[in-house]
Short mmCIF file of C-alpha atoms and ligand atoms in Angstrom, two decimals:
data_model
loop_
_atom_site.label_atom_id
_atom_site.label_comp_id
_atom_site.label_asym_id
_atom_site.label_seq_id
_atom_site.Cartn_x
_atom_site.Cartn_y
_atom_site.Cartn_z
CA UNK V 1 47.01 39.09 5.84
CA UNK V 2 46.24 42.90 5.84
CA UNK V 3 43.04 43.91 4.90
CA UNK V 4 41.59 46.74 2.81
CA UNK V 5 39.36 49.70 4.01
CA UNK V 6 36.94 48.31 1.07
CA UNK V 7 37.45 44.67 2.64
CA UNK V 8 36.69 45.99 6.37
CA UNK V 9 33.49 47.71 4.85
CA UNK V 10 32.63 44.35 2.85
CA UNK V 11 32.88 42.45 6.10
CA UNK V 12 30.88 45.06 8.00
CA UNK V 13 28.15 44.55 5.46
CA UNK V 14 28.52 40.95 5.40
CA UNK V 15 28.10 41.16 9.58
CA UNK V 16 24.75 43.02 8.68
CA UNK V 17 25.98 46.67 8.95
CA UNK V 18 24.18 49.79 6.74
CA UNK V 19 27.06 51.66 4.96
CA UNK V 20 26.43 54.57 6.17
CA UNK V 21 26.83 52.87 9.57
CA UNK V 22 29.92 50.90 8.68
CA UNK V 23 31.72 53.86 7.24
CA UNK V 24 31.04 56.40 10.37
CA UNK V 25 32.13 53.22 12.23
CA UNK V 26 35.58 53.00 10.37
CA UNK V 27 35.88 56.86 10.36
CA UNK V 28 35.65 56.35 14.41
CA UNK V 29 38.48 53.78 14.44
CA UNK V 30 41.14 55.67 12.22
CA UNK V 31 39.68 59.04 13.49
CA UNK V 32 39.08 59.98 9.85
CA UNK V 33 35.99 62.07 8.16
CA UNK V 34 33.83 59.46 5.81
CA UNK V 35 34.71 62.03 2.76
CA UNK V 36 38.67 60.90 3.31
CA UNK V 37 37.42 57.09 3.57
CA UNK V 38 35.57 56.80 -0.07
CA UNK V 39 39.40 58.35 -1.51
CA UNK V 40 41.14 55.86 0.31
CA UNK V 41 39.67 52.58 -0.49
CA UNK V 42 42.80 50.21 -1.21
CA UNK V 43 44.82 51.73 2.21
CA UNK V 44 45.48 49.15 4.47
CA UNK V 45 44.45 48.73 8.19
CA UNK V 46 46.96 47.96 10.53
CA UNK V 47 46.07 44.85 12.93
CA UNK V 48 44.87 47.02 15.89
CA UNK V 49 42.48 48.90 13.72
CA UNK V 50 41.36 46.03 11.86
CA UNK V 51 41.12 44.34 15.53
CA UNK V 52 39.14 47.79 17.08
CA UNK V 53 36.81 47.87 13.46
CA UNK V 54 36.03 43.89 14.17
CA UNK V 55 34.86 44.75 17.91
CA UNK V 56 33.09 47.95 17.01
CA UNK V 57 31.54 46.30 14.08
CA UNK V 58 30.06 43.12 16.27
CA UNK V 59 28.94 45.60 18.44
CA UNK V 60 26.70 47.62 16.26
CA UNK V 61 25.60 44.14 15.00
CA UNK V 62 24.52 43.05 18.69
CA UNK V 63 22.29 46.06 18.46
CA UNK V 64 24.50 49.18 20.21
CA UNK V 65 23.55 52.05 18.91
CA UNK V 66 25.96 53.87 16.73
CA UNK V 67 25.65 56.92 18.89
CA UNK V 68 27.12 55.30 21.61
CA UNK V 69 29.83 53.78 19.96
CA UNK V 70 30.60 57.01 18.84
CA UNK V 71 29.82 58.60 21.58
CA UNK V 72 28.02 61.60 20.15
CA UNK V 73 24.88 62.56 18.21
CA UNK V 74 23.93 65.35 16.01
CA UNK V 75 21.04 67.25 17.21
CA UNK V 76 19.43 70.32 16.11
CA UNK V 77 22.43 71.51 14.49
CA UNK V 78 24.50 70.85 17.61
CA UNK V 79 27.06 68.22 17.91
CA UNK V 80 25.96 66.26 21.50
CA UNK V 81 28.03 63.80 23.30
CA UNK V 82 26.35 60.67 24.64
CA UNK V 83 26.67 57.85 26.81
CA UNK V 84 24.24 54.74 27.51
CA UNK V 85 23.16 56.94 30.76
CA UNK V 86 21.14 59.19 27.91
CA UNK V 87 18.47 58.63 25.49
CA UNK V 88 20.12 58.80 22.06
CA UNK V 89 18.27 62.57 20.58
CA UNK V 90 15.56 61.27 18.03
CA UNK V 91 15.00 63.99 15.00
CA UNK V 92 11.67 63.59 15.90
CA UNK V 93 12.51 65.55 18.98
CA UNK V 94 13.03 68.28 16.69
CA UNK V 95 9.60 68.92 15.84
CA UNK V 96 9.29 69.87 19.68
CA UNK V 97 12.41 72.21 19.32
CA UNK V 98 10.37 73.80 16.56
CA UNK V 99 7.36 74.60 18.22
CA UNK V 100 8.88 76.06 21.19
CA UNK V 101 10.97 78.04 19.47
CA UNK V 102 7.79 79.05 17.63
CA UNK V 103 5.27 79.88 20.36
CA UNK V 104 7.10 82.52 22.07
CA UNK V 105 8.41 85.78 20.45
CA UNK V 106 11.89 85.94 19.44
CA UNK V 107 12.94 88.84 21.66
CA UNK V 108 11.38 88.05 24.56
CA UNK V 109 13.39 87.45 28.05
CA UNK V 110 11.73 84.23 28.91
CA UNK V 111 12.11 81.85 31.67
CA UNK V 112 12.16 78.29 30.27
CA UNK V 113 11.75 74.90 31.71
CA UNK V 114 13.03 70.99 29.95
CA UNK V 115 11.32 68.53 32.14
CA UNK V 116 13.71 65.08 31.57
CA UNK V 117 16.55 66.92 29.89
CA UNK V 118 18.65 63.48 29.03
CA UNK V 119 21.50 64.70 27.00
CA UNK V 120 20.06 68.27 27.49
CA UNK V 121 19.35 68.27 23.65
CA UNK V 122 16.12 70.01 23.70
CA UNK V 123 17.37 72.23 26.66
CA UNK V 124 20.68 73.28 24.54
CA UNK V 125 18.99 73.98 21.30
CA UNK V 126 16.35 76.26 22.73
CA UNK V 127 19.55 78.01 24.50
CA UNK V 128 21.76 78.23 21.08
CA UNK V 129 18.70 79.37 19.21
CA UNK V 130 17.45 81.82 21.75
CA UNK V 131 20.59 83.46 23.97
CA UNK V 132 18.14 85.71 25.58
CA UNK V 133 16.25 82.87 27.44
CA UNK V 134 16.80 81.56 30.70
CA UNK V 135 16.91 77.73 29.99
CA UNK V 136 16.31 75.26 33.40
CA UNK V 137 16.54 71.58 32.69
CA UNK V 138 15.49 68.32 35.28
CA UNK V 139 16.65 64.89 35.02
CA UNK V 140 16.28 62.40 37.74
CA UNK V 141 19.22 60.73 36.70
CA UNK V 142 22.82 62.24 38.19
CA UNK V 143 24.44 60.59 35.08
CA UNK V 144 22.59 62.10 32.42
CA UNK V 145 22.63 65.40 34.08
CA UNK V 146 26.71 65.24 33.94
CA UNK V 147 26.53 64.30 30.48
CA UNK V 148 24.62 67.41 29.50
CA UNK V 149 26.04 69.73 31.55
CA UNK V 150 29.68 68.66 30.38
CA UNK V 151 27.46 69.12 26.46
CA UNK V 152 26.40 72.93 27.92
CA UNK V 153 30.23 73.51 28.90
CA UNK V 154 31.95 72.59 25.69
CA UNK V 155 29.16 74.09 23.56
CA UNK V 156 29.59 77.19 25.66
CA UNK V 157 25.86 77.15 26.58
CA UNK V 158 24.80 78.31 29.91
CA UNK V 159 21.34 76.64 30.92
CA UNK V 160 20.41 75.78 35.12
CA UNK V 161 21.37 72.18 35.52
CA UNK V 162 18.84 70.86 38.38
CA UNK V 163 18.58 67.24 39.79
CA UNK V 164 15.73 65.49 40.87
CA UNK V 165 11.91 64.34 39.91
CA UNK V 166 9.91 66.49 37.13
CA UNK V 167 8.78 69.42 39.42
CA UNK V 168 10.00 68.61 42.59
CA UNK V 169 13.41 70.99 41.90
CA UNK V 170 11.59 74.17 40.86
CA UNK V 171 8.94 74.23 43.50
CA UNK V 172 7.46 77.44 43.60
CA UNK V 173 8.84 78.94 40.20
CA UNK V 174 7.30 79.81 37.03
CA UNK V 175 8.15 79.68 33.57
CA UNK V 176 6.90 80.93 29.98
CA UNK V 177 7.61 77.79 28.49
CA UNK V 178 7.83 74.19 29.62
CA UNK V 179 8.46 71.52 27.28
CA UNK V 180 9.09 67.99 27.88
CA UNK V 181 9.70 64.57 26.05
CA UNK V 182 8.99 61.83 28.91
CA UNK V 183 9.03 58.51 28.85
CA UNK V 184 6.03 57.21 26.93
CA UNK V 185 6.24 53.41 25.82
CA UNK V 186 4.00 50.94 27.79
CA UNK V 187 6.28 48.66 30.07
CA UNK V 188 5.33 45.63 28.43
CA UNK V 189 5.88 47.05 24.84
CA UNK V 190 7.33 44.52 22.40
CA UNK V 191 9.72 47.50 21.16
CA UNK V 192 11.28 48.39 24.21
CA UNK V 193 13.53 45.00 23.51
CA UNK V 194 15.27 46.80 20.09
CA UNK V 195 15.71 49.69 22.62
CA UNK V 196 17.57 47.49 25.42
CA UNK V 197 20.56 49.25 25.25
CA UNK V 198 18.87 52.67 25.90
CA UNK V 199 17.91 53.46 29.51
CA UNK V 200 14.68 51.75 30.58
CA UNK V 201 14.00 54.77 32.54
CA UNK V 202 13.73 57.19 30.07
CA UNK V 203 11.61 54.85 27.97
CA UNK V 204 9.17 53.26 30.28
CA UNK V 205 5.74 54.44 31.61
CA UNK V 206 3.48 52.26 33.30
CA UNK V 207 1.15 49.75 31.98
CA UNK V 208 -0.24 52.17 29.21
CA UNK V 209 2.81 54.58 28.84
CA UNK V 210 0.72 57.26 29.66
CA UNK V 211 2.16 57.35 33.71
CA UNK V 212 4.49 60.34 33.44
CA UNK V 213 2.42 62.11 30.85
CA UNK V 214 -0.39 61.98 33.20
CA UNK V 215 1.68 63.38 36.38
CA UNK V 216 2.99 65.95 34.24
CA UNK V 217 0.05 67.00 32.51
CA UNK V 218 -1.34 67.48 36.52
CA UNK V 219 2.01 68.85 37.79
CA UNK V 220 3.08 71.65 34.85
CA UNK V 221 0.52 73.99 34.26
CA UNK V 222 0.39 75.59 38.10
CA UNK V 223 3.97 76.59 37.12
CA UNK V 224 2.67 78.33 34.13
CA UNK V 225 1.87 82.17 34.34
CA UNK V 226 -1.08 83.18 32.10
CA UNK V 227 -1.11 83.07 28.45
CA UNK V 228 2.30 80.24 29.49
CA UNK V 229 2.74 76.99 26.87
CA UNK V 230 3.48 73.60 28.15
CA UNK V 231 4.30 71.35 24.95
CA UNK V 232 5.13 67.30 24.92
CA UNK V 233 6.23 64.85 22.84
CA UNK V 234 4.82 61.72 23.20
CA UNK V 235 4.17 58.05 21.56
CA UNK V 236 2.07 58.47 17.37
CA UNK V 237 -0.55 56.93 19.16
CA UNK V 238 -1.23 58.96 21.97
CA UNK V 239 -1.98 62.59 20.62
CA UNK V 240 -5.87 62.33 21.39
CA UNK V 241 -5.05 61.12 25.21
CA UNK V 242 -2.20 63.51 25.86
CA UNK V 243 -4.70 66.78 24.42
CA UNK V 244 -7.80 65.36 26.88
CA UNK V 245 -5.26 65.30 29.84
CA UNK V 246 -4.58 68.93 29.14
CA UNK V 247 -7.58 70.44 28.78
CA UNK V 248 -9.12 68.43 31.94
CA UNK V 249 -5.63 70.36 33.45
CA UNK V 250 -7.76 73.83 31.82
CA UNK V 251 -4.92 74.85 29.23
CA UNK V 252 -6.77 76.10 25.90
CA UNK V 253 -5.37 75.72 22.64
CA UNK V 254 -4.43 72.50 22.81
CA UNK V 255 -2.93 71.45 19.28
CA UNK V 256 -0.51 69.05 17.83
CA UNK V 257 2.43 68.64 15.77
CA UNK V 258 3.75 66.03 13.16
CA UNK V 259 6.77 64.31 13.04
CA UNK V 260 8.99 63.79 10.44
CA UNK V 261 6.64 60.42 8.91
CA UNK V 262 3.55 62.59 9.59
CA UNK V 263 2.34 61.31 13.38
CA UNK V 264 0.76 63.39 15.93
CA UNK V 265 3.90 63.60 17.48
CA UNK V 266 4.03 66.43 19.91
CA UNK V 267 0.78 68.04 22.10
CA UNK V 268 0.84 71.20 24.02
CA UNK V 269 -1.26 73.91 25.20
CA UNK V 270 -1.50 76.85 26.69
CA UNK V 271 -2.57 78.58 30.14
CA UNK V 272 -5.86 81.11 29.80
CA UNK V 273 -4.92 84.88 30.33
C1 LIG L 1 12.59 60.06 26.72
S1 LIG L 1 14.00 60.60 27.65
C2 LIG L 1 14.25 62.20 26.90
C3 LIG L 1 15.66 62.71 26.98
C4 LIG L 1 15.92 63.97 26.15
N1 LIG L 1 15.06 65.07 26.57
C5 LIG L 1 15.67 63.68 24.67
O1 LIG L 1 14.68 64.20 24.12
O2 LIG L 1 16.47 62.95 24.07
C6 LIG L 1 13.25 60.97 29.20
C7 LIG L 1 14.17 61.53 30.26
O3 LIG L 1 13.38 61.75 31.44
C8 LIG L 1 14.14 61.40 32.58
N2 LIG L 1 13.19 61.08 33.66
C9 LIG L 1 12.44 59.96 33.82
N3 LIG L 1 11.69 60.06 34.92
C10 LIG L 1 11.96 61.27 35.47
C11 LIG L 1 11.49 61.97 36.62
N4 LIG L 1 10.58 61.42 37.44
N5 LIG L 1 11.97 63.20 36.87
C12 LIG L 1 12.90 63.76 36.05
N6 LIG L 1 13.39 63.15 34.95
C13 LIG L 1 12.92 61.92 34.66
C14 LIG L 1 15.01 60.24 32.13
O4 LIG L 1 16.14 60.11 32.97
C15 LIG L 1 15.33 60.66 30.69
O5 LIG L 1 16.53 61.37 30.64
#
């Protein structure tokens, strides 16, 4: 029996699906836009997309995230691929675009640093918004770093691609700017299950979630020239811990920024002149 587009999105609810997911789902399989699927309710799917739309479906319900089924993300007005070797970009990590983008002056030629680039989301967005900068980005993780510098080559963004561990691959170098969104969740974190599909490694930080933030907050600001910002993201419950590890590092006006449901999201501060 052939079934509907408004009987595979029934069935996609029924299997626990959002609409919103269910329909970006079903766009995927007939390589449609979501505008073209609400006109076309009573078309019929052929067997191998109602077959593909079943799969995709029990996937999402096992938990997959949608970005990885599709296989990209929207992010800061850029259109990101992804793959399970990346973090999915959170809009939260937006508010960390933000201030970046805000703390330095448009015009200026500055040298800028994303510690655990992922996807290179924050990385790419600072480069689209700011041509004039010179954007370096670190991941640990060979995989990720293909996936965002294949993002930097289709998006025609030119930022220095560097492999290894936080600091380690710009030893000796400074930079105006150095942002960073670690891994912040405690290991044994009841939460990091929901996440299971995302990469433990760019979740996980020691007992507290603090390990990484800690290293960092050590390991950044000597790379800072004076009057040079290093700003973080990090867990809504961790604002007051991550602004006492920089100023026992000596930056000075150490601040914060909310996310989108009003946490202390992001911390960062700022090397004396
Ligand atoms: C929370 S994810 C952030 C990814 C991306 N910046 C974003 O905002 O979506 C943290 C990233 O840090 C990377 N990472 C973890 N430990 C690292 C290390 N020691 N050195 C460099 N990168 C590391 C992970 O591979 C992961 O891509």
């Amino acid at each position: 029996m052939s079934t509907t587009l408004a009987q595979a999105l029934r069935q996609a609810a029924g299997a626990g699906l959002e609409r919103l997911d269910a329909q970006l789902l079903l766009g995927h399989v007939l390589d449609r836009p979501r505008a073209w699927l609400i006109a076309h309710d009573d078309d019929t799917l052929t067997a191998e997309q109602a077959l593909a739309y079943q799969t995709i479906v029990s996937r999402r319900a096992a938990g997959e995230p949608v970005a990885y089924l599709l296989g990209h993300k929207e992010f800061h007005g850029l259109n990101l691929a992804v793959s399970p070797a990346t973090l999915v970009p959170r809009p939260d990590t937006e508010t960390l675009v933000d201030w970046a983008l805000e703390v330095l002056a448009p015009q200026t030629q500055a040298r800028v640093l994303d510690l655990g680039t992922g996807s290179g989301c924050i990385a790419l967005a600072l480069k689209a918004a700011r041509p004039n900068w010179s954007v370096f980005a670190v991941d640990r993780s060979p995989e990720a770093l293909a996936v965002a510098r294949a993002n930097g080559e289709r998006l025609g963004l030119a930022v220095n691609w560097l492999q290894g561990s936080w600091l380690e691959p710009v030893a000796g170098q400074q930079f105006d700017l150095i942002v960073s969104n670690p891994p912040y969740i405690a290991s044994a974190d009841p939460h990091l299950e929901a996440l299971r599909h995302e990469p433990l490694s760019a979740l996980a930080s020691g007992a507290d979630g603090l390990e990484d933030l800690r290293q960092l907050a050590q390991a950044a600001p000597p790379h800072l020239p004076p009057g040079g910002w290093l700003l973080f993201e990090h867990g809504y419950d961790q604002a007051d811990a991550v602004a006492a590890l920089l100023t026992q590092a000596g930056l000075e006006n150490v601040s914060h920024r909310q996310d989108l449901a009003g946490h202390r999201r992001c911390t960062g501060g700022r090397r004396s002149r």
